[in-house]
Short mmCIF file of C-alpha atoms in Angstrom, two decimals:
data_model
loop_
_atom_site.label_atom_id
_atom_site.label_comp_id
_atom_site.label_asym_id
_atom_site.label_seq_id
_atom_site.Cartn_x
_atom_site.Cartn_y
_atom_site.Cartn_z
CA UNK A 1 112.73 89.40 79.37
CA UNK A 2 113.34 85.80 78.58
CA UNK A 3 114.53 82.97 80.59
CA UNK A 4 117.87 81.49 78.99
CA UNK A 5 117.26 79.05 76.16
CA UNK A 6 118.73 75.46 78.27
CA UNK A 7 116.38 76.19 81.03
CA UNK A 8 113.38 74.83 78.20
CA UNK A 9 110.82 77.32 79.09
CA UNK A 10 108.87 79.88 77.49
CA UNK A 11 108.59 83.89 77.59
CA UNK A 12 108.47 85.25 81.37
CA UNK A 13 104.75 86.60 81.55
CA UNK A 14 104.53 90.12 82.48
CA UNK A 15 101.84 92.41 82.60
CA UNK A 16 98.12 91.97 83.88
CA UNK A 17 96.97 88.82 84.99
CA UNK A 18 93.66 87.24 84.34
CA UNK A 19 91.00 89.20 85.50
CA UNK A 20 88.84 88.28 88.17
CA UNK A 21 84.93 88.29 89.82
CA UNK A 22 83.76 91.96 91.11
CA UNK A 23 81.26 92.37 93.65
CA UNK A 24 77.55 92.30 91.63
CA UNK A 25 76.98 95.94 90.55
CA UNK A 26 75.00 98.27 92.68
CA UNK A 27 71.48 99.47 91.32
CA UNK A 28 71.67 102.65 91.93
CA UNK A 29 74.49 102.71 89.79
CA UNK A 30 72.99 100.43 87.09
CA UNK A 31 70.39 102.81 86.60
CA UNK A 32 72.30 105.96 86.31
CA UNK A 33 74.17 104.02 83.81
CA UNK A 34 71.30 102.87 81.77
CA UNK A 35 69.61 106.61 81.44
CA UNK A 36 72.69 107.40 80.23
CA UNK A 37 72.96 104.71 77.61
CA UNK A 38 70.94 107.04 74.68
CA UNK A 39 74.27 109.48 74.97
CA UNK A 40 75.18 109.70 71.24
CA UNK A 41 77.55 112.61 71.42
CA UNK A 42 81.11 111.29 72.75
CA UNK A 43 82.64 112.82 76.20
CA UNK A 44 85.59 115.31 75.56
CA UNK A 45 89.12 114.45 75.69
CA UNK A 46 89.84 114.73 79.39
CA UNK A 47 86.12 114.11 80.60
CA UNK A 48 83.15 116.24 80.25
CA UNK A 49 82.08 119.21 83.24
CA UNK A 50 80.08 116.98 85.18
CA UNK A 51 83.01 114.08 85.76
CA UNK A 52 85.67 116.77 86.65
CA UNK A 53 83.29 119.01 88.95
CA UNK A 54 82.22 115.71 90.58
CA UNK A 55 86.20 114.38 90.78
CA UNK A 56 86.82 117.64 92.60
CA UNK A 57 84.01 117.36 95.27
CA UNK A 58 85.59 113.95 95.86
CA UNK A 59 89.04 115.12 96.51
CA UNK A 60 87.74 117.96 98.31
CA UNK A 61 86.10 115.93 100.94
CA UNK A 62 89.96 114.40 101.54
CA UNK A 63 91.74 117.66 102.13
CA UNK A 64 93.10 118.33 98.14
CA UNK A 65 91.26 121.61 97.17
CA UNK A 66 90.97 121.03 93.61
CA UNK A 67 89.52 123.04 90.56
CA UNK A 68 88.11 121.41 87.36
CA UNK A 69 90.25 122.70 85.03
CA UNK A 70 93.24 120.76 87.02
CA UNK A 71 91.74 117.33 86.36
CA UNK A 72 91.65 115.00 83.52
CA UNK A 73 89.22 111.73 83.17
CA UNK A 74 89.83 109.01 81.05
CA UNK A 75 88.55 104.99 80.18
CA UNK A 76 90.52 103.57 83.27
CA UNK A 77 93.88 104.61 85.09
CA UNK A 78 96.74 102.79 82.98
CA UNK A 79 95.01 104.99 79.91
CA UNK A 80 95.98 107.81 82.08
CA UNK A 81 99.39 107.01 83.29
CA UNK A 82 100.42 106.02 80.14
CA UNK A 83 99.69 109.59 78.83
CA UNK A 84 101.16 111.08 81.82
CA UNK A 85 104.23 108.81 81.40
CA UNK A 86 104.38 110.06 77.33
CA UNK A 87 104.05 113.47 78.36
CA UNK A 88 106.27 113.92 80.95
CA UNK A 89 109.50 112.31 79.49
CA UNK A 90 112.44 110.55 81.05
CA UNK A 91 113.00 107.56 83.23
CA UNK A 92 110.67 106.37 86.04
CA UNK A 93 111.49 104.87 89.24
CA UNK A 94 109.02 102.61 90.83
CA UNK A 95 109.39 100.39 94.02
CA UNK A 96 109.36 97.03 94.14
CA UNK A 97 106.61 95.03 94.07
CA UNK A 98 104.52 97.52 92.06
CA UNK A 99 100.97 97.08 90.30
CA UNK A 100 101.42 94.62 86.97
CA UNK A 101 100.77 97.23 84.64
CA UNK A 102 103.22 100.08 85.97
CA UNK A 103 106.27 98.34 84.07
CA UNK A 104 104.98 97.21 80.86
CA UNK A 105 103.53 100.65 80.33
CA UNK A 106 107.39 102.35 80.80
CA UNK A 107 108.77 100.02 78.82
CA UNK A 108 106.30 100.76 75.88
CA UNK A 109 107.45 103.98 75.74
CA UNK A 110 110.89 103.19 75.04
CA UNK A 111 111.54 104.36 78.42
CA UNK A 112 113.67 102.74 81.66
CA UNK A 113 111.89 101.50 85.01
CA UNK A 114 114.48 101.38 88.14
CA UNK A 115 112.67 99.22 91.03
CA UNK A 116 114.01 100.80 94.33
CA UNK A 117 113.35 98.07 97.12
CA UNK A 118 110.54 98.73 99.38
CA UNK A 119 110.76 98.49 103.37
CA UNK A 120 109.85 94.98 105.23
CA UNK A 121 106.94 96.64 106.60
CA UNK A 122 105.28 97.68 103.65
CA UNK A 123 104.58 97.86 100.02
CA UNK A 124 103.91 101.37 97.55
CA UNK A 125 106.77 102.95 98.80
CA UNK A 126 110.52 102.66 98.32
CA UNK A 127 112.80 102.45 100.87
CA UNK A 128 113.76 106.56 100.82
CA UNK A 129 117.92 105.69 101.09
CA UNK A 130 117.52 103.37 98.90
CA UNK A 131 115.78 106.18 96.32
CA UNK A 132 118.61 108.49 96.86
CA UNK A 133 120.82 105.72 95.79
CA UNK A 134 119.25 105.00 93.17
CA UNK A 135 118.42 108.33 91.49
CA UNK A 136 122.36 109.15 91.87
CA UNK A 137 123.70 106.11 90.45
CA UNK A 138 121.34 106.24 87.45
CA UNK A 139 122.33 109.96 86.63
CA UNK A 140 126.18 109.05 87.19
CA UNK A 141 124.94 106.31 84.51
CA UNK A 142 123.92 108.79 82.10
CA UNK A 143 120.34 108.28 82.65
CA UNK A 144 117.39 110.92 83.05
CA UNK A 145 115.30 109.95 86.26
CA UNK A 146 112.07 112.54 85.73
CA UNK A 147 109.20 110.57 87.70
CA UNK A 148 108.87 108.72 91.46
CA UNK A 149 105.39 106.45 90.93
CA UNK A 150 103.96 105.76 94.64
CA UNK A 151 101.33 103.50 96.29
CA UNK A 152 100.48 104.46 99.32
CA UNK A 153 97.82 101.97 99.65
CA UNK A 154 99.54 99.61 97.32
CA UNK A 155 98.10 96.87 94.89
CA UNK A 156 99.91 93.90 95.09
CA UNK A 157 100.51 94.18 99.18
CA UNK A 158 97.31 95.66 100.41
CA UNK A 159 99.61 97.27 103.04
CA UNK A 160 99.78 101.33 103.77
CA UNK A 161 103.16 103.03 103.87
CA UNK A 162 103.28 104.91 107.41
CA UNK A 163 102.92 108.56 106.88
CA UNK A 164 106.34 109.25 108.31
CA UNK A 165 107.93 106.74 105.49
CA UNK A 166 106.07 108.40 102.98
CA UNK A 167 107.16 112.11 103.64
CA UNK A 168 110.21 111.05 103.59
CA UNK A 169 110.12 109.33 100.03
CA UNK A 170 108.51 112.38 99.43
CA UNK A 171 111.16 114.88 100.86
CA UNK A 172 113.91 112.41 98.78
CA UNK A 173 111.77 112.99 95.08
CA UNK A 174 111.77 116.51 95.95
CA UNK A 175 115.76 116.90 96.85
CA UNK A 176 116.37 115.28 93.70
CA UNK A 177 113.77 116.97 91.65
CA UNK A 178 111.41 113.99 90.87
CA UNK A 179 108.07 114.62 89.77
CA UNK A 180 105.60 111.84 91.93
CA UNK A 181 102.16 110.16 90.32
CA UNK A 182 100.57 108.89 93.31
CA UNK A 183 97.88 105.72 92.65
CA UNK A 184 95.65 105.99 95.66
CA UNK A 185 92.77 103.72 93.71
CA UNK A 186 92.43 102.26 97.23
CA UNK A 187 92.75 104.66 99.68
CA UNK A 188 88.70 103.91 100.56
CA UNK A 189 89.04 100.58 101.64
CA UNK A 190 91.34 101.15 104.64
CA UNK A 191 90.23 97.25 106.51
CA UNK A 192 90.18 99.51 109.52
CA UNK A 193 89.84 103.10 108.55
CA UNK A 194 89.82 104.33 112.36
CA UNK A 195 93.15 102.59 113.02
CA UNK A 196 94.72 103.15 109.86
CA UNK A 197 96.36 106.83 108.55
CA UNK A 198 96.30 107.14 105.12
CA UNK A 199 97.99 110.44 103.94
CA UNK A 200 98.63 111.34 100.27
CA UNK A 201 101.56 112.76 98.87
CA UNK A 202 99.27 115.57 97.36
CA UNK A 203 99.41 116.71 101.17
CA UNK A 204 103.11 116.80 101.73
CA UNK A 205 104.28 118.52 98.25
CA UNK A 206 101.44 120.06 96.43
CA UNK A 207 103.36 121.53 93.67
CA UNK A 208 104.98 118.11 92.67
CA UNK A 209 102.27 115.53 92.61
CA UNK A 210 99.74 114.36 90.30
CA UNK A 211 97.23 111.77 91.71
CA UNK A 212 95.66 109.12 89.72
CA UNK A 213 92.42 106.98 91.19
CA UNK A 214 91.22 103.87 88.83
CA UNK A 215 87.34 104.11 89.40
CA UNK A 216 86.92 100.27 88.24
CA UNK A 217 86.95 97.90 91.14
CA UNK A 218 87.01 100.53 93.69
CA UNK A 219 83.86 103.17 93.03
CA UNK A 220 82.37 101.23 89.86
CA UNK A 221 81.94 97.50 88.48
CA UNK A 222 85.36 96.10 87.75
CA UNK A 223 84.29 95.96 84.00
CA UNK A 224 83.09 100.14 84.02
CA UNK A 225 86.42 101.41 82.79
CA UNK A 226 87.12 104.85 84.55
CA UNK A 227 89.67 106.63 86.25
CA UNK A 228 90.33 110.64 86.91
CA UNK A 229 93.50 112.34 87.51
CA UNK A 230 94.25 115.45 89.51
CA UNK A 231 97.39 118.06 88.19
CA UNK A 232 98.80 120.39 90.70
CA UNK A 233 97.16 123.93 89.79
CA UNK A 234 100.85 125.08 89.19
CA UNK A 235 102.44 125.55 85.31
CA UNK A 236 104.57 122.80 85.28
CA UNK A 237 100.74 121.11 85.99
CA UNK A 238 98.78 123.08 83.29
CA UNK A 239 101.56 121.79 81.15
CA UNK A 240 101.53 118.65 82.25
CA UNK A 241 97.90 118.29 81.77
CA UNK A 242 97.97 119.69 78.50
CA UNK A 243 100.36 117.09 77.13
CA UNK A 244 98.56 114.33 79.07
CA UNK A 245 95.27 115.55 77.33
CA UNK A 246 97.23 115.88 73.70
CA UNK A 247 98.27 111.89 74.62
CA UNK A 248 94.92 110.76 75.02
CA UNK A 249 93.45 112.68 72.15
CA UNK A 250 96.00 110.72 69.94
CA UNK A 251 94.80 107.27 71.58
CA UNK A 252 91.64 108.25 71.59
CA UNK A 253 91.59 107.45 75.33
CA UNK A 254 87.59 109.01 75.68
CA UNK A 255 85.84 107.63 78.89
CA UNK A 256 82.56 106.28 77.19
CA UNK A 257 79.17 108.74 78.18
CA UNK A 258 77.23 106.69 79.85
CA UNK A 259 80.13 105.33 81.89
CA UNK A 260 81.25 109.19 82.45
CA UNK A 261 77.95 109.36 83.80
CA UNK A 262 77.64 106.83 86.70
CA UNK A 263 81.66 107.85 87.72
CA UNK A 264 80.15 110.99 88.41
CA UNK A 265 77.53 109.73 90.45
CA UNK A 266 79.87 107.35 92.51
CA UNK A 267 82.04 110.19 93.04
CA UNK A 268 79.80 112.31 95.10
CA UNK A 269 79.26 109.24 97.05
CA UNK A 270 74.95 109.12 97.65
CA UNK A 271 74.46 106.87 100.68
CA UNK A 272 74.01 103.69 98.53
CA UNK A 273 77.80 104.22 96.80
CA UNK A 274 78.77 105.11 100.20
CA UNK A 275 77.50 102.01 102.26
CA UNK A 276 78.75 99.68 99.33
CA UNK A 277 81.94 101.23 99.81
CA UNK A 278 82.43 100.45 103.34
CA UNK A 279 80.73 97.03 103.04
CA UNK A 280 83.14 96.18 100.44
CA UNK A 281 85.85 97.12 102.64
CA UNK A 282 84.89 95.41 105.56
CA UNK A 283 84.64 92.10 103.30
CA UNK A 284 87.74 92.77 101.87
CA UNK A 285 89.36 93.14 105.47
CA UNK A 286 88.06 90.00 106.89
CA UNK A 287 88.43 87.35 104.13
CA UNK A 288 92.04 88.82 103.63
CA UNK A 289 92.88 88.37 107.36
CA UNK A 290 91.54 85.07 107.14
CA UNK A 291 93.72 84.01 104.53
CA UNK A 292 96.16 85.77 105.95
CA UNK A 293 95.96 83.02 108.73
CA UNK A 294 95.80 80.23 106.72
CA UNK A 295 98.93 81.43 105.00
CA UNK A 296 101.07 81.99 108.10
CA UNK A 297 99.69 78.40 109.07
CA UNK A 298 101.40 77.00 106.67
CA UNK A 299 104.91 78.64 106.99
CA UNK A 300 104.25 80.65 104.73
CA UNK A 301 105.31 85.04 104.89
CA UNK A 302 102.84 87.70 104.30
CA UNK A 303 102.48 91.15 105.63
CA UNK A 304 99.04 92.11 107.46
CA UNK A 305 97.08 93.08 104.79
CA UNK A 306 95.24 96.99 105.32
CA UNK A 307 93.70 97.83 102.66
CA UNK A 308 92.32 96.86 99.24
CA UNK A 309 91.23 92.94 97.88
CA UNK A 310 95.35 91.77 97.76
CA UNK A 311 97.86 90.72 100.26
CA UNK A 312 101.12 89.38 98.77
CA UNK A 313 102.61 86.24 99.89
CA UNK A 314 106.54 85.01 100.11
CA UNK A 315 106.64 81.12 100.36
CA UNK A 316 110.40 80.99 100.26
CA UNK A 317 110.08 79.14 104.07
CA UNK A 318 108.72 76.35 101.59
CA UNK A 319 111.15 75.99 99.00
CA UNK A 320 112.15 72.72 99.57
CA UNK A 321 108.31 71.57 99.34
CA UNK A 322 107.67 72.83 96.26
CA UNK A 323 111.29 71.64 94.86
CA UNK A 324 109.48 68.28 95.43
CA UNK A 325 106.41 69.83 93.40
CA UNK A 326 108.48 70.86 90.30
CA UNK A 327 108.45 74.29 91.72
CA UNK A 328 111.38 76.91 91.49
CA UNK A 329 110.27 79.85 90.46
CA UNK A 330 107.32 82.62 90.93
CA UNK A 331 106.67 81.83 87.52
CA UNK A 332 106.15 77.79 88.24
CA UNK A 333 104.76 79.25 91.53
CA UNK A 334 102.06 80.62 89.60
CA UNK A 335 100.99 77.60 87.08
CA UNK A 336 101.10 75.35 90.26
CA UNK A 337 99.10 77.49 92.60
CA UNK A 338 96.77 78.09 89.86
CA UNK A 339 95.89 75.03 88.64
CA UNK A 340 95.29 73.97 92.08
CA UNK A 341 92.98 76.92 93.31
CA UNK A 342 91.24 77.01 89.76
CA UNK A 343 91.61 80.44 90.04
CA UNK A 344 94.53 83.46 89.32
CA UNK A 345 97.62 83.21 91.56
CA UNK A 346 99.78 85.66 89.82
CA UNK A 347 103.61 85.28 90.80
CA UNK A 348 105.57 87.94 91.44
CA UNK A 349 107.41 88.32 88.73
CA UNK A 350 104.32 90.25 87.29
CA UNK A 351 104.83 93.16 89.61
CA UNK A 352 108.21 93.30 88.84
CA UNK A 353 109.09 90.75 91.76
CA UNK A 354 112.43 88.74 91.23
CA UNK A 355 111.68 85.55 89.34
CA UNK A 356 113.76 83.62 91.70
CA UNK A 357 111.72 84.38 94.50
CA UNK A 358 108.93 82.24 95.50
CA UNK A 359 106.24 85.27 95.90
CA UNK A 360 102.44 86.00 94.85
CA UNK A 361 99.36 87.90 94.90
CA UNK A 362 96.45 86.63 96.41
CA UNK A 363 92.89 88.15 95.60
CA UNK A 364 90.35 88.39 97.65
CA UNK A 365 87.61 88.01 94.70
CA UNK A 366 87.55 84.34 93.67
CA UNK A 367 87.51 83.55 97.96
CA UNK A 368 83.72 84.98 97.34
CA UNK A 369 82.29 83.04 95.52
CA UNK A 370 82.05 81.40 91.73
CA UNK A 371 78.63 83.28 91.47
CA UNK A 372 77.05 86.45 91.45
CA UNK A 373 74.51 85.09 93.67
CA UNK A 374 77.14 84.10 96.43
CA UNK A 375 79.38 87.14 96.00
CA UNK A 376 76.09 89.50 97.32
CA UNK A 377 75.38 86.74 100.62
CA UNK A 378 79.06 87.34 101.01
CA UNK A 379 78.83 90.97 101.07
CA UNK A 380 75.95 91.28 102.63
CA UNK A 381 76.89 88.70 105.75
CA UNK A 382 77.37 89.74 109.07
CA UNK A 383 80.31 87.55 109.08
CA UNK A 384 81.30 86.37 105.80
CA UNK A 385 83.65 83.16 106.98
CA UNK A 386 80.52 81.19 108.34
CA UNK A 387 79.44 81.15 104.80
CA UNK A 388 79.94 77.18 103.18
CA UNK A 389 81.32 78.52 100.19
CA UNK A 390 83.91 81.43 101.89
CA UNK A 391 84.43 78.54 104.32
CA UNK A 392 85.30 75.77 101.70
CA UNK A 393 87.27 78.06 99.38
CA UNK A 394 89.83 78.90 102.39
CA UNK A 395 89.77 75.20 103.32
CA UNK A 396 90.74 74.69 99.62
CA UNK A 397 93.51 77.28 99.96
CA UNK A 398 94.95 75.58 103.41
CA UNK A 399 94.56 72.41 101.83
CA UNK A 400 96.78 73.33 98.47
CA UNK A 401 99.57 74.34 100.90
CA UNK A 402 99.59 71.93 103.63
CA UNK A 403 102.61 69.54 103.28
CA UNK A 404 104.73 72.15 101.83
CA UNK A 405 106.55 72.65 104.73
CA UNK A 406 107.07 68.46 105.92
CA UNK A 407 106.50 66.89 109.15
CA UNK A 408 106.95 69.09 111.59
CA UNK A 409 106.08 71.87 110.33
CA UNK A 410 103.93 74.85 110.64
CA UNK A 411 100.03 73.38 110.57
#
């Protein structure tokens, strides 16, 4: 976890990175939230009726029949996976690049993460061969492999895995007996949701996946903590759930009332949570494509980004560029990039990324706008990238990377 001792630097940083600007938070949902605020009594472990009832009207409208007593809320998603991961024992196999807080959370547990490479095309998904692979060489190794954690619209890429890919990742976990928590936080903000399939792996083995949606950033205000998960209505799920649910009564992982309260409004989606939904999507979608642009411009690689307020970026064509900046790492990647943009560049070596490699995560959020005021004329634009502000923070982004790549080079 450290770099050796003659390189001269410090700790590699894992784990979340700096948190950034959410969209300004919707009335509607600031008022459910504030009739809520005289709750004195606490929600129960696992989330009251009216969370869970709500959760499974959600899921139902997406094709996973689901009953209350097969769902479990809690103050945010890693709260939940981290019980999940407690309960359910073993190692965990994860592809690589996955979400920041996937590995620390294994690790806390005195448990081992495997990273199984993930296909050029996209992120959330490991390469299915490659899984084999790796869930035979780790037994042969003396290891337990238990649980397959999937992202099929994946934080850090904001790419999809193609539904064919992910059945068969699916069909692999199930040959081999894996258990699969699938993170679908932001399977609602598809860039293009009528060009786009989006399939979750609830669908393809319903007696072997638990699904886990962070409410925070996708249905609520980035700083609401909330997230539900759904158990398979099997035994091995009632157990599962059970131990999750002991977990969280020994953290004392209790989504807050009047939190509980709006998540269960969002959840049923009234117009207003609806339309913000989609408009959040759509500005998602085209300041991501934009800088999207501006990184190919440069020489830099990215995939297309689909979904969600990431893409990832590989600026290995511009090694030698940033050699001349003092740059040869993700880790030096990210103290450059950030310093420059004034805002979070996160390398990869967060989301379990190979230090080496010259990778990050972009965000979407601090392309908005430095105020609350200009995030809402962004969202509410009929084309965001006229805006001065949109406009001069990708200007500032083109700007930080031009030169990288010497004369001659991409422009």
């Amino acid at each position: 976890m450290q770099r050796t001792a003659p390189e001269g630097h410090g700790p590699v940083r894992y784990g979340p990175p700096a948190p950034e600007p959410g969209l300004p938070v919707l009335p509607e949902l600031y008022a459910v939230l504030a009739a809520a605020a005289g709750r004195a009594a606490p929600e129960p472990v696992g989330g009251g009726r009216a969370i869970r009832e709500a959760a499974c009207r959600y899921w139902e409208r997406r094709g996973l029949p689901t009953a209350p007593e097969d769902v479990a809320a809690a103050p945010g998603a890693p709260a939940l996976l981290l019980a999940l991961l407690a309960a359910a024992g073993g190692d965990v196999l994860l592809p690589r690049p996955c979400p920041a807080w996937w590995t620390p959370q294994v690790r806390l547990l005195g448990r081992r993460a495997y990273h199984v490479p993930t296909p050029a095309e996209c992120g959330g998904v490991p390469d299915p061969w490659a899984l084999l692979e790796t869930v035979r060489r780790v037994r042969a190794e003396g290891g337990d492999p238990r649980l397959l954690l999937l992202s099929p619209a994946d934080d850090p890429t904001g790419t999809v895995a193609p539904p064919e890919l992910l059945l068969e990742a699916c069909e692999a976990a199930a040959a081999e007996g894996l258990f699969v928590v699938a993170d679908e936080t932001w399977r609602d903000t598809l860039h293009r949701p009528h060009e786009t399939l989006l399939l979750s792996p609830a669908e393809m083995l319903p007696e072997q996946v638990a699904v886990l949606a962070d409410l925070a950033g996708a249905l609520l205000p980035a700083g609401w903590p909330a997230g539900i998960a759904r158990f398979p209505g099997t035994p091995r799920g009632t157990w599962l759930r059970a131990r999750t649910l002991d977990v969280l009564t020994a953290t004392g992982a209790v989504p807050a009332g009047p939190v509980a309260a709006a998540a269960a409004y969002a959840l049923d989606e009234p117009a207003a949570v609806a339309a913000r939904g989609r408009a959040a999507a759509d500005l998602y979608g085209a300041v991501a494509a934009a800088a999207h642009h501006v990184l190919l411009g440069a020489g830099a690689l990215a995939r297309p980004p689909e979904a969600g307020p990431y893409l990832y970026a590989d600026l290995t064509p511009l090694r030698a560029g940033l050699a001349r900046q003092g740059v040869g790492d993700a880790m030096e990647l990210e103290d450059w990039l950030g310093s420059r943009l004034g805002a979070p560049a996160p390398g990869g070596q967060r989301f379990a990324d190979d230090l080496g490699e010259l990778r990050f995560r972009l965000a979407t959020g601090p392309l908005l706008g430095g105020t609350e005021e200009e995030r809402l004329a962004a969202l509410s634009a009929r084309d965001p990238l006229v805006l001065p502000h949109v406009r001069q923070a990708l200007d500032a982004l083109a700007e930080v990377l031009a030169g990288l790549a010497g004369p001659g080079g991409p422009t």
